[in-house]
C-alpha cells in the first residue's frame, strides 16, 4: 500500500468514525422509546397531590395521570422512576429517565435541560374560610395570616400585605385549622389537601400571590419527543382530562391562565 493509499484509507476511516459519532449524537429519543416499547419517567414518589402512594401501594396523583397519558399517546408502557430534587437532573442527562415531571422553569436549568409546555399549575395562594370576604391583597389589612417562615410564600406575602396585616410565621395548617389565624398562605399543592379535608371550615382559595407552573423536562435536542409531549398535554386540555385531573387532585378546575409562565 502506497503512502497516498494509506492516507486515503486513514481519512476514509476517520470520516466513518465521525459519521457514527455524529449519528449517535443525533439519535432520536422518541424513536428509541417506541422501539423499546416503554418510557421511563422520573417522579417524586411522595409529593401529594402530584404523586404519592395510594391504599394499594400504587403511585397515583396528578403527575401520574399526565405521565400515563403521554405513554398511552406513544403506545408504550409507562415505567415510573423515583427521583429526588438532588439527583433528578443527573438522572435525565445520564439517560436513566426519558422525562421528568414537576420541574419549575429557571434560566439556570434551561442551560442544561429542555422544557416541554407547562402542564400543571403551581401557585402561591391565600386561603381562608368561605365566610370571610377577601378578594385581594388590600383585604389582608388587619387580618391574621399564617405562613411558613423563610419560604417563597413568606417573601411573597410580606411584599404584598398591608402593614396592618398580622403575619404569623409558624406551622401554617395547624394554625389555620385551629383558628389561631384567619388566613393562610400556601402553595396550591398543600392547599388542595386542606380544601379536601376541612368540610366544616369550608376553606376556599381567595386569590393568588405568585404563579410558576410546572413543566415536563427532557434532554436538549430531542425535538421529536418534545413535540409528542406537547401534543399529549394539548390533547388533555382539549378533551377535558387535564381539567378532570385538576378537580380530582388539586380540588379546583384547571385555569389555563395558571399554565402561563
PDB file of C-alpha atoms in Angstrom:
ATOM      1  CA  UNK A   1       0.000   0.000   0.000  1.00  0.00           C
ATOM      2  CA  UNK A   2       1.476   3.339  -1.067  1.00  0.00           C
ATOM      3  CA  UNK A   3       1.720   6.311   1.246  1.00  0.00           C
ATOM      4  CA  UNK A   4      -1.075   8.017  -0.685  1.00  0.00           C
ATOM      5  CA  UNK A   5      -3.317   4.955  -0.358  1.00  0.00           C
ATOM      6  CA  UNK A   6      -2.600   4.766   3.367  1.00  0.00           C
ATOM      7  CA  UNK A   7      -3.515   8.430   3.714  1.00  0.00           C
ATOM      8  CA  UNK A   8      -6.774   7.920   1.839  1.00  0.00           C
ATOM      9  CA  UNK A   9      -7.587   4.811   3.923  1.00  0.00           C
ATOM     10  CA  UNK A  10      -6.942   6.685   7.172  1.00  0.00           C
ATOM     11  CA  UNK A  11      -9.052   9.639   6.055  1.00  0.00           C
ATOM     12  CA  UNK A  12     -11.905   7.337   4.997  1.00  0.00           C
ATOM     13  CA  UNK A  13     -11.799   5.532   8.355  1.00  0.00           C
ATOM     14  CA  UNK A  14     -11.791   8.825  10.230  1.00  0.00           C
ATOM     15  CA  UNK A  15     -14.821  10.033   8.272  1.00  0.00           C
ATOM     16  CA  UNK A  16     -16.644   6.770   9.004  1.00  0.00           C
ATOM     17  CA  UNK A  17     -15.947   7.054  12.742  1.00  0.00           C
ATOM     18  CA  UNK A  18     -17.049  10.704  12.698  1.00  0.00           C
ATOM     19  CA  UNK A  19     -20.240   9.708  10.938  1.00  0.00           C
ATOM     20  CA  UNK A  20     -21.008   7.070  13.572  1.00  0.00           C
ATOM     21  CA  UNK A  21     -20.400   9.538  16.391  1.00  0.00           C
ATOM     22  CA  UNK A  22     -22.477  12.213  14.686  1.00  0.00           C
ATOM     23  CA  UNK A  23     -25.303   9.736  14.149  1.00  0.00           C
ATOM     24  CA  UNK A  24     -25.195   8.765  17.813  1.00  0.00           C
ATOM     25  CA  UNK A  25     -25.267  12.430  18.843  1.00  0.00           C
ATOM     26  CA  UNK A  26     -28.345  12.969  16.661  1.00  0.00           C
ATOM     27  CA  UNK A  27     -30.129   9.856  17.895  1.00  0.00           C
ATOM     28  CA  UNK A  28     -33.892  10.311  18.081  1.00  0.00           C
ATOM     29  CA  UNK A  29     -35.038   9.580  21.623  1.00  0.00           C
ATOM     30  CA  UNK A  30     -38.662   9.356  20.502  1.00  0.00           C
ATOM     31  CA  UNK A  31     -37.767   6.596  18.033  1.00  0.00           C
ATOM     32  CA  UNK A  32     -35.747   4.815  20.732  1.00  0.00           C
ATOM     33  CA  UNK A  33     -38.679   4.920  23.158  1.00  0.00           C
ATOM     34  CA  UNK A  34     -41.064   3.495  20.579  1.00  0.00           C
ATOM     35  CA  UNK A  35     -38.560   0.805  19.607  1.00  0.00           C
ATOM     36  CA  UNK A  36     -38.118  -0.183  23.255  1.00  0.00           C
ATOM     37  CA  UNK A  37     -41.884  -0.150  23.844  1.00  0.00           C
ATOM     38  CA  UNK A  38     -41.524   1.718  27.135  1.00  0.00           C
ATOM     39  CA  UNK A  39     -40.813   5.152  28.551  1.00  0.00           C
ATOM     40  CA  UNK A  40     -39.066   5.945  31.836  1.00  0.00           C
ATOM     41  CA  UNK A  41     -40.493   8.997  33.582  1.00  0.00           C
ATOM     42  CA  UNK A  42     -38.972  10.446  36.744  1.00  0.00           C
ATOM     43  CA  UNK A  43     -41.354  11.445  39.539  1.00  0.00           C
ATOM     44  CA  UNK A  44     -41.207  12.413  43.191  1.00  0.00           C
ATOM     45  CA  UNK A  45     -42.686   9.351  44.882  1.00  0.00           C
ATOM     46  CA  UNK A  46     -44.017  11.307  47.893  1.00  0.00           C
ATOM     47  CA  UNK A  47     -45.298  14.618  46.557  1.00  0.00           C
ATOM     48  CA  UNK A  48     -49.069  14.718  47.095  1.00  0.00           C
ATOM     49  CA  UNK A  49     -51.299  15.548  45.329  1.00  0.00           C
ATOM     50  CA  UNK A  50     -48.996  15.227  42.317  1.00  0.00           C
ATOM     51  CA  UNK A  51     -47.710  11.762  43.222  1.00  0.00           C
ATOM     52  CA  UNK A  52     -47.940   9.567  46.306  1.00  0.00           C
ATOM     53  CA  UNK A  53     -48.647   6.003  47.401  1.00  0.00           C
ATOM     54  CA  UNK A  54     -52.334   5.046  47.483  1.00  0.00           C
ATOM     55  CA  UNK A  55     -54.049   2.469  49.706  1.00  0.00           C
ATOM     56  CA  UNK A  56     -52.993  -0.367  47.386  1.00  0.00           C
ATOM     57  CA  UNK A  57     -49.398   0.999  47.427  1.00  0.00           C
ATOM     58  CA  UNK A  58     -49.514   2.042  43.773  1.00  0.00           C
ATOM     59  CA  UNK A  59     -48.392   5.586  42.963  1.00  0.00           C
ATOM     60  CA  UNK A  60     -51.226   7.907  41.994  1.00  0.00           C
ATOM     61  CA  UNK A  61     -51.716  11.628  41.516  1.00  0.00           C
ATOM     62  CA  UNK A  62     -51.873  14.463  39.011  1.00  0.00           C
ATOM     63  CA  UNK A  63     -48.406  13.739  37.626  1.00  0.00           C
ATOM     64  CA  UNK A  64     -49.218  10.058  37.231  1.00  0.00           C
ATOM     65  CA  UNK A  65     -52.350  10.863  35.222  1.00  0.00           C
ATOM     66  CA  UNK A  66     -50.307  13.009  32.834  1.00  0.00           C
ATOM     67  CA  UNK A  67     -47.420  10.547  32.599  1.00  0.00           C
ATOM     68  CA  UNK A  68     -49.832   7.736  31.741  1.00  0.00           C
ATOM     69  CA  UNK A  69     -51.474   9.838  29.028  1.00  0.00           C
ATOM     70  CA  UNK A  70     -48.079  10.531  27.479  1.00  0.00           C
ATOM     71  CA  UNK A  71     -47.205   6.835  27.492  1.00  0.00           C
ATOM     72  CA  UNK A  72     -50.605   5.917  26.061  1.00  0.00           C
ATOM     73  CA  UNK A  73     -50.212   8.515  23.332  1.00  0.00           C
ATOM     74  CA  UNK A  74     -46.889   6.980  22.345  1.00  0.00           C
ATOM     75  CA  UNK A  75     -48.291   3.456  22.567  1.00  0.00           C
ATOM     76  CA  UNK A  76     -45.681   2.342  25.108  1.00  0.00           C
ATOM     77  CA  UNK A  77     -45.510   1.035  28.669  1.00  0.00           C
ATOM     78  CA  UNK A  78     -45.034   3.566  31.464  1.00  0.00           C
ATOM     79  CA  UNK A  79     -42.173   2.975  33.911  1.00  0.00           C
ATOM     80  CA  UNK A  80     -42.190   5.333  36.901  1.00  0.00           C
ATOM     81  CA  UNK A  81     -38.743   6.094  38.327  1.00  0.00           C
ATOM     82  CA  UNK A  82     -38.442   7.647  41.784  1.00  0.00           C
ATOM     83  CA  UNK A  83     -36.132  10.675  41.826  1.00  0.00           C
ATOM     84  CA  UNK A  84     -35.142  13.383  44.301  1.00  0.00           C
ATOM     85  CA  UNK A  85     -34.592  17.082  43.906  1.00  0.00           C
ATOM     86  CA  UNK A  86     -30.857  16.480  44.154  1.00  0.00           C
ATOM     87  CA  UNK A  87     -30.452  13.677  41.588  1.00  0.00           C
ATOM     88  CA  UNK A  88     -33.191  14.160  39.040  1.00  0.00           C
ATOM     89  CA  UNK A  89     -31.330  16.401  36.564  1.00  0.00           C
ATOM     90  CA  UNK A  90     -28.429  13.939  36.593  1.00  0.00           C
ATOM     91  CA  UNK A  91     -30.863  11.043  36.060  1.00  0.00           C
ATOM     92  CA  UNK A  92     -32.221  12.829  32.995  1.00  0.00           C
ATOM     93  CA  UNK A  93     -28.901  13.746  31.436  1.00  0.00           C
ATOM     94  CA  UNK A  94     -27.419  10.307  32.208  1.00  0.00           C
ATOM     95  CA  UNK A  95     -30.295   8.656  30.265  1.00  0.00           C
ATOM     96  CA  UNK A  96     -31.697   6.963  33.362  1.00  0.00           C
ATOM     97  CA  UNK A  97     -35.061   8.612  32.651  1.00  0.00           C
ATOM     98  CA  UNK A  98     -36.554   9.998  29.440  1.00  0.00           C
ATOM     99  CA  UNK A  99     -38.690  12.706  31.058  1.00  0.00           C
ATOM    100  CA  UNK A 100     -39.056  14.437  34.412  1.00  0.00           C
ATOM    101  CA  UNK A 101     -42.348  15.609  35.905  1.00  0.00           C
ATOM    102  CA  UNK A 102     -42.891  18.684  38.123  1.00  0.00           C
ATOM    103  CA  UNK A 103     -39.954  20.820  37.019  1.00  0.00           C
ATOM    104  CA  UNK A 104     -40.194  24.551  37.554  1.00  0.00           C
ATOM    105  CA  UNK A 105     -38.663  26.774  34.905  1.00  0.00           C
ATOM    106  CA  UNK A 106     -35.443  28.639  35.565  1.00  0.00           C
ATOM    107  CA  UNK A 107     -32.839  30.167  33.263  1.00  0.00           C
ATOM    108  CA  UNK A 108     -30.109  28.197  35.022  1.00  0.00           C
ATOM    109  CA  UNK A 109     -31.828  24.858  34.436  1.00  0.00           C
ATOM    110  CA  UNK A 110     -32.630  25.805  30.850  1.00  0.00           C
ATOM    111  CA  UNK A 111     -28.890  25.804  30.137  1.00  0.00           C
ATOM    112  CA  UNK A 112     -28.642  22.048  30.789  1.00  0.00           C
ATOM    113  CA  UNK A 113     -32.140  20.669  30.085  1.00  0.00           C
ATOM    114  CA  UNK A 114     -35.082  21.455  27.825  1.00  0.00           C
ATOM    115  CA  UNK A 115     -38.697  22.119  28.773  1.00  0.00           C
ATOM    116  CA  UNK A 116     -41.941  20.947  27.228  1.00  0.00           C
ATOM    117  CA  UNK A 117     -45.082  23.051  27.622  1.00  0.00           C
ATOM    118  CA  UNK A 118     -46.400  23.807  31.135  1.00  0.00           C
ATOM    119  CA  UNK A 119     -48.865  21.136  32.234  1.00  0.00           C
ATOM    120  CA  UNK A 120     -49.544  21.686  35.938  1.00  0.00           C
ATOM    121  CA  UNK A 121     -50.484  24.821  37.829  1.00  0.00           C
ATOM    122  CA  UNK A 122     -48.281  25.784  40.732  1.00  0.00           C
ATOM    123  CA  UNK A 123     -49.048  28.976  42.569  1.00  0.00           C
ATOM    124  CA  UNK A 124     -48.983  30.525  45.991  1.00  0.00           C
ATOM    125  CA  UNK A 125     -52.464  31.352  47.229  1.00  0.00           C
ATOM    126  CA  UNK A 126     -54.232  32.968  50.143  1.00  0.00           C
ATOM    127  CA  UNK A 127     -56.751  30.528  51.622  1.00  0.00           C
ATOM    128  CA  UNK A 128     -59.467  31.250  54.132  1.00  0.00           C
ATOM    129  CA  UNK A 129     -62.990  30.240  55.207  1.00  0.00           C
ATOM    130  CA  UNK A 130     -65.786  30.922  52.750  1.00  0.00           C
ATOM    131  CA  UNK A 131     -67.487  33.242  55.250  1.00  0.00           C
ATOM    132  CA  UNK A 132     -64.516  35.641  55.319  1.00  0.00           C
ATOM    133  CA  UNK A 133     -64.577  38.199  52.484  1.00  0.00           C
ATOM    134  CA  UNK A 134     -61.092  38.536  50.990  1.00  0.00           C
ATOM    135  CA  UNK A 135     -60.508  39.110  47.289  1.00  0.00           C
ATOM    136  CA  UNK A 136     -57.162  40.925  47.048  1.00  0.00           C
ATOM    137  CA  UNK A 137     -54.061  41.942  48.951  1.00  0.00           C
ATOM    138  CA  UNK A 138     -55.696  45.111  50.272  1.00  0.00           C
ATOM    139  CA  UNK A 139     -58.200  42.899  52.120  1.00  0.00           C
ATOM    140  CA  UNK A 140     -55.360  41.423  54.185  1.00  0.00           C
ATOM    141  CA  UNK A 141     -55.318  44.606  56.260  1.00  0.00           C
ATOM    142  CA  UNK A 142     -55.998  43.861  59.937  1.00  0.00           C
ATOM    143  CA  UNK A 143     -56.190  40.102  59.212  1.00  0.00           C
ATOM    144  CA  UNK A 144     -54.069  37.392  60.828  1.00  0.00           C
ATOM    145  CA  UNK A 145     -52.247  35.262  58.264  1.00  0.00           C
ATOM    146  CA  UNK A 146     -50.174  32.101  58.779  1.00  0.00           C
ATOM    147  CA  UNK A 147     -47.145  31.387  56.600  1.00  0.00           C
ATOM    148  CA  UNK A 148     -44.058  29.190  56.834  1.00  0.00           C
ATOM    149  CA  UNK A 149     -41.053  31.281  57.841  1.00  0.00           C
ATOM    150  CA  UNK A 150     -38.311  31.857  55.281  1.00  0.00           C
ATOM    151  CA  UNK A 151     -40.181  30.366  52.314  1.00  0.00           C
ATOM    152  CA  UNK A 152     -41.145  31.815  48.954  1.00  0.00           C
ATOM    153  CA  UNK A 153     -44.641  32.059  50.397  1.00  0.00           C
ATOM    154  CA  UNK A 154     -43.261  34.204  53.219  1.00  0.00           C
ATOM    155  CA  UNK A 155     -41.438  36.644  50.938  1.00  0.00           C
ATOM    156  CA  UNK A 156     -44.410  36.882  48.539  1.00  0.00           C
ATOM    157  CA  UNK A 157     -46.855  37.591  51.364  1.00  0.00           C
ATOM    158  CA  UNK A 158     -44.557  40.091  53.073  1.00  0.00           C
ATOM    159  CA  UNK A 159     -44.194  42.033  49.812  1.00  0.00           C
ATOM    160  CA  UNK A 160     -47.949  42.096  49.153  1.00  0.00           C
ATOM    161  CA  UNK A 161     -49.562  42.529  52.582  1.00  0.00           C
ATOM    162  CA  UNK A 162     -50.506  45.922  54.028  1.00  0.00           C
ATOM    163  CA  UNK A 163     -48.589  46.995  57.124  1.00  0.00           C
ATOM    164  CA  UNK A 164     -51.551  46.273  59.383  1.00  0.00           C
ATOM    165  CA  UNK A 165     -51.695  42.577  58.416  1.00  0.00           C
ATOM    166  CA  UNK A 166     -50.601  40.340  61.293  1.00  0.00           C
ATOM    167  CA  UNK A 167     -48.288  37.775  59.685  1.00  0.00           C
ATOM    168  CA  UNK A 168     -47.607  34.813  61.945  1.00  0.00           C
ATOM    169  CA  UNK A 169     -44.735  32.576  60.881  1.00  0.00           C
ATOM    170  CA  UNK A 170     -45.192  29.069  62.229  1.00  0.00           C
ATOM    171  CA  UNK A 171     -46.950  25.761  61.449  1.00  0.00           C
ATOM    172  CA  UNK A 172     -49.321  27.018  58.783  1.00  0.00           C
ATOM    173  CA  UNK A 173     -52.007  24.368  58.502  1.00  0.00           C
ATOM    174  CA  UNK A 174     -52.380  23.738  62.229  1.00  0.00           C
ATOM    175  CA  UNK A 175     -52.550  27.456  62.968  1.00  0.00           C
ATOM    176  CA  UNK A 176     -55.247  27.981  60.349  1.00  0.00           C
ATOM    177  CA  UNK A 177     -57.351  24.918  61.179  1.00  0.00           C
ATOM    178  CA  UNK A 178     -57.218  25.595  64.930  1.00  0.00           C
ATOM    179  CA  UNK A 179     -58.381  29.174  64.423  1.00  0.00           C
ATOM    180  CA  UNK A 180     -55.155  30.883  65.519  1.00  0.00           C
ATOM    181  CA  UNK A 181     -55.176  32.778  62.220  1.00  0.00           C
ATOM    182  CA  UNK A 182     -57.937  33.819  59.854  1.00  0.00           C
ATOM    183  CA  UNK A 183     -55.988  33.019  56.679  1.00  0.00           C
ATOM    184  CA  UNK A 184     -53.012  31.035  55.490  1.00  0.00           C
ATOM    185  CA  UNK A 185     -50.646  31.348  52.542  1.00  0.00           C
ATOM    186  CA  UNK A 186     -49.505  28.083  50.917  1.00  0.00           C
ATOM    187  CA  UNK A 187     -48.746  26.525  47.566  1.00  0.00           C
ATOM    188  CA  UNK A 188     -51.722  25.046  45.731  1.00  0.00           C
ATOM    189  CA  UNK A 189     -50.340  21.536  46.369  1.00  0.00           C
ATOM    190  CA  UNK A 190     -50.665  21.996  50.146  1.00  0.00           C
ATOM    191  CA  UNK A 191     -53.859  23.979  49.735  1.00  0.00           C
ATOM    192  CA  UNK A 192     -55.514  21.125  47.859  1.00  0.00           C
ATOM    193  CA  UNK A 193     -55.078  18.834  50.861  1.00  0.00           C
ATOM    194  CA  UNK A 194     -56.655  21.354  53.216  1.00  0.00           C
ATOM    195  CA  UNK A 195     -59.541  22.101  50.872  1.00  0.00           C
ATOM    196  CA  UNK A 196     -60.269  18.380  50.589  1.00  0.00           C
ATOM    197  CA  UNK A 197     -60.387  17.636  54.319  1.00  0.00           C
ATOM    198  CA  UNK A 198     -61.982  20.592  56.075  1.00  0.00           C
ATOM    199  CA  UNK A 199     -65.686  20.313  55.297  1.00  0.00           C
ATOM    200  CA  UNK A 200     -66.748  22.146  58.460  1.00  0.00           C
ATOM    201  CA  UNK A 201     -64.408  25.111  57.917  1.00  0.00           C
ATOM    202  CA  UNK A 202     -65.237  25.260  54.185  1.00  0.00           C
ATOM    203  CA  UNK A 203     -61.904  26.827  53.197  1.00  0.00           C
ATOM    204  CA  UNK A 204     -61.508  28.324  49.749  1.00  0.00           C
ATOM    205  CA  UNK A 205     -58.839  29.987  47.694  1.00  0.00           C
ATOM    206  CA  UNK A 206     -59.177  33.765  47.930  1.00  0.00           C
ATOM    207  CA  UNK A 207     -56.547  34.980  45.459  1.00  0.00           C
ATOM    208  CA  UNK A 208     -53.081  34.186  44.128  1.00  0.00           C
ATOM    209  CA  UNK A 209     -49.839  35.878  45.075  1.00  0.00           C
ATOM    210  CA  UNK A 210     -47.499  34.206  42.599  1.00  0.00           C
ATOM    211  CA  UNK A 211     -47.765  31.696  39.745  1.00  0.00           C
ATOM    212  CA  UNK A 212     -44.990  29.422  38.425  1.00  0.00           C
ATOM    213  CA  UNK A 213     -46.398  26.409  36.512  1.00  0.00           C
ATOM    214  CA  UNK A 214     -44.666  23.044  36.389  1.00  0.00           C
ATOM    215  CA  UNK A 215     -43.135  21.715  33.183  1.00  0.00           C
ATOM    216  CA  UNK A 216     -42.071  18.322  31.882  1.00  0.00           C
ATOM    217  CA  UNK A 217     -38.304  18.305  31.357  1.00  0.00           C
ATOM    218  CA  UNK A 218     -36.348  16.410  28.708  1.00  0.00           C
ATOM    219  CA  UNK A 219     -32.829  16.331  27.321  1.00  0.00           C
ATOM    220  CA  UNK A 220     -31.740  19.051  24.947  1.00  0.00           C
ATOM    221  CA  UNK A 221     -32.084  18.459  21.227  1.00  0.00           C
ATOM    222  CA  UNK A 222     -34.973  15.973  21.428  1.00  0.00           C
ATOM    223  CA  UNK A 223     -37.429  17.945  19.324  1.00  0.00           C
ATOM    224  CA  UNK A 224     -39.460  14.895  18.281  1.00  0.00           C
ATOM    225  CA  UNK A 225     -40.079  13.849  21.878  1.00  0.00           C
ATOM    226  CA  UNK A 226     -40.793  17.442  22.883  1.00  0.00           C
ATOM    227  CA  UNK A 227     -43.473  17.750  20.212  1.00  0.00           C
ATOM    228  CA  UNK A 228     -45.029  14.433  21.276  1.00  0.00           C
ATOM    229  CA  UNK A 229     -45.200  15.586  24.914  1.00  0.00           C
ATOM    230  CA  UNK A 230     -46.636  18.967  23.926  1.00  0.00           C
ATOM    231  CA  UNK A 231     -49.226  17.228  21.750  1.00  0.00           C
ATOM    232  CA  UNK A 232     -50.247  14.990  24.669  1.00  0.00           C
ATOM    233  CA  UNK A 233     -50.682  17.953  27.008  1.00  0.00           C
ATOM    234  CA  UNK A 234     -52.656  19.871  24.354  1.00  0.00           C
ATOM    235  CA  UNK A 235     -54.905  16.843  23.837  1.00  0.00           C
ATOM    236  CA  UNK A 236     -55.537  16.570  27.594  1.00  0.00           C
ATOM    237  CA  UNK A 237     -56.523  20.231  27.707  1.00  0.00           C
ATOM    238  CA  UNK A 238     -58.777  19.871  24.656  1.00  0.00           C
ATOM    239  CA  UNK A 239     -60.600  16.734  25.816  1.00  0.00           C
ATOM    240  CA  UNK A 240     -61.036  17.922  29.403  1.00  0.00           C
ATOM    241  CA  UNK A 241     -58.972  15.158  31.010  1.00  0.00           C
ATOM    242  CA  UNK A 242     -56.436  17.612  32.441  1.00  0.00           C
ATOM    243  CA  UNK A 243     -59.293  19.596  33.974  1.00  0.00           C
ATOM    244  CA  UNK A 244     -60.674  16.364  35.441  1.00  0.00           C
ATOM    245  CA  UNK A 245     -57.280  15.564  36.987  1.00  0.00           C
ATOM    246  CA  UNK A 246     -57.086  19.073  38.408  1.00  0.00           C
ATOM    247  CA  UNK A 247     -60.511  18.753  40.013  1.00  0.00           C
ATOM    248  CA  UNK A 248     -59.671  15.299  41.358  1.00  0.00           C
ATOM    249  CA  UNK A 249     -56.208  16.000  42.759  1.00  0.00           C
ATOM    250  CA  UNK A 250     -55.904  19.776  43.137  1.00  0.00           C
ATOM    251  CA  UNK A 251     -59.538  20.312  44.148  1.00  0.00           C
ATOM    252  CA  UNK A 252     -60.001  23.137  41.658  1.00  0.00           C
ATOM    253  CA  UNK A 253     -60.900  23.437  37.965  1.00  0.00           C
ATOM    254  CA  UNK A 254     -57.957  23.933  35.636  1.00  0.00           C
ATOM    255  CA  UNK A 255     -57.476  27.586  34.778  1.00  0.00           C
ATOM    256  CA  UNK A 256     -55.442  27.890  31.537  1.00  0.00           C
ATOM    257  CA  UNK A 257     -54.031  31.178  32.864  1.00  0.00           C
ATOM    258  CA  UNK A 258     -52.215  29.148  35.517  1.00  0.00           C
ATOM    259  CA  UNK A 259     -50.283  27.342  32.794  1.00  0.00           C
ATOM    260  CA  UNK A 260     -48.541  30.515  31.663  1.00  0.00           C
ATOM    261  CA  UNK A 261     -45.005  31.274  32.820  1.00  0.00           C
TER     262      UNK A 261
END
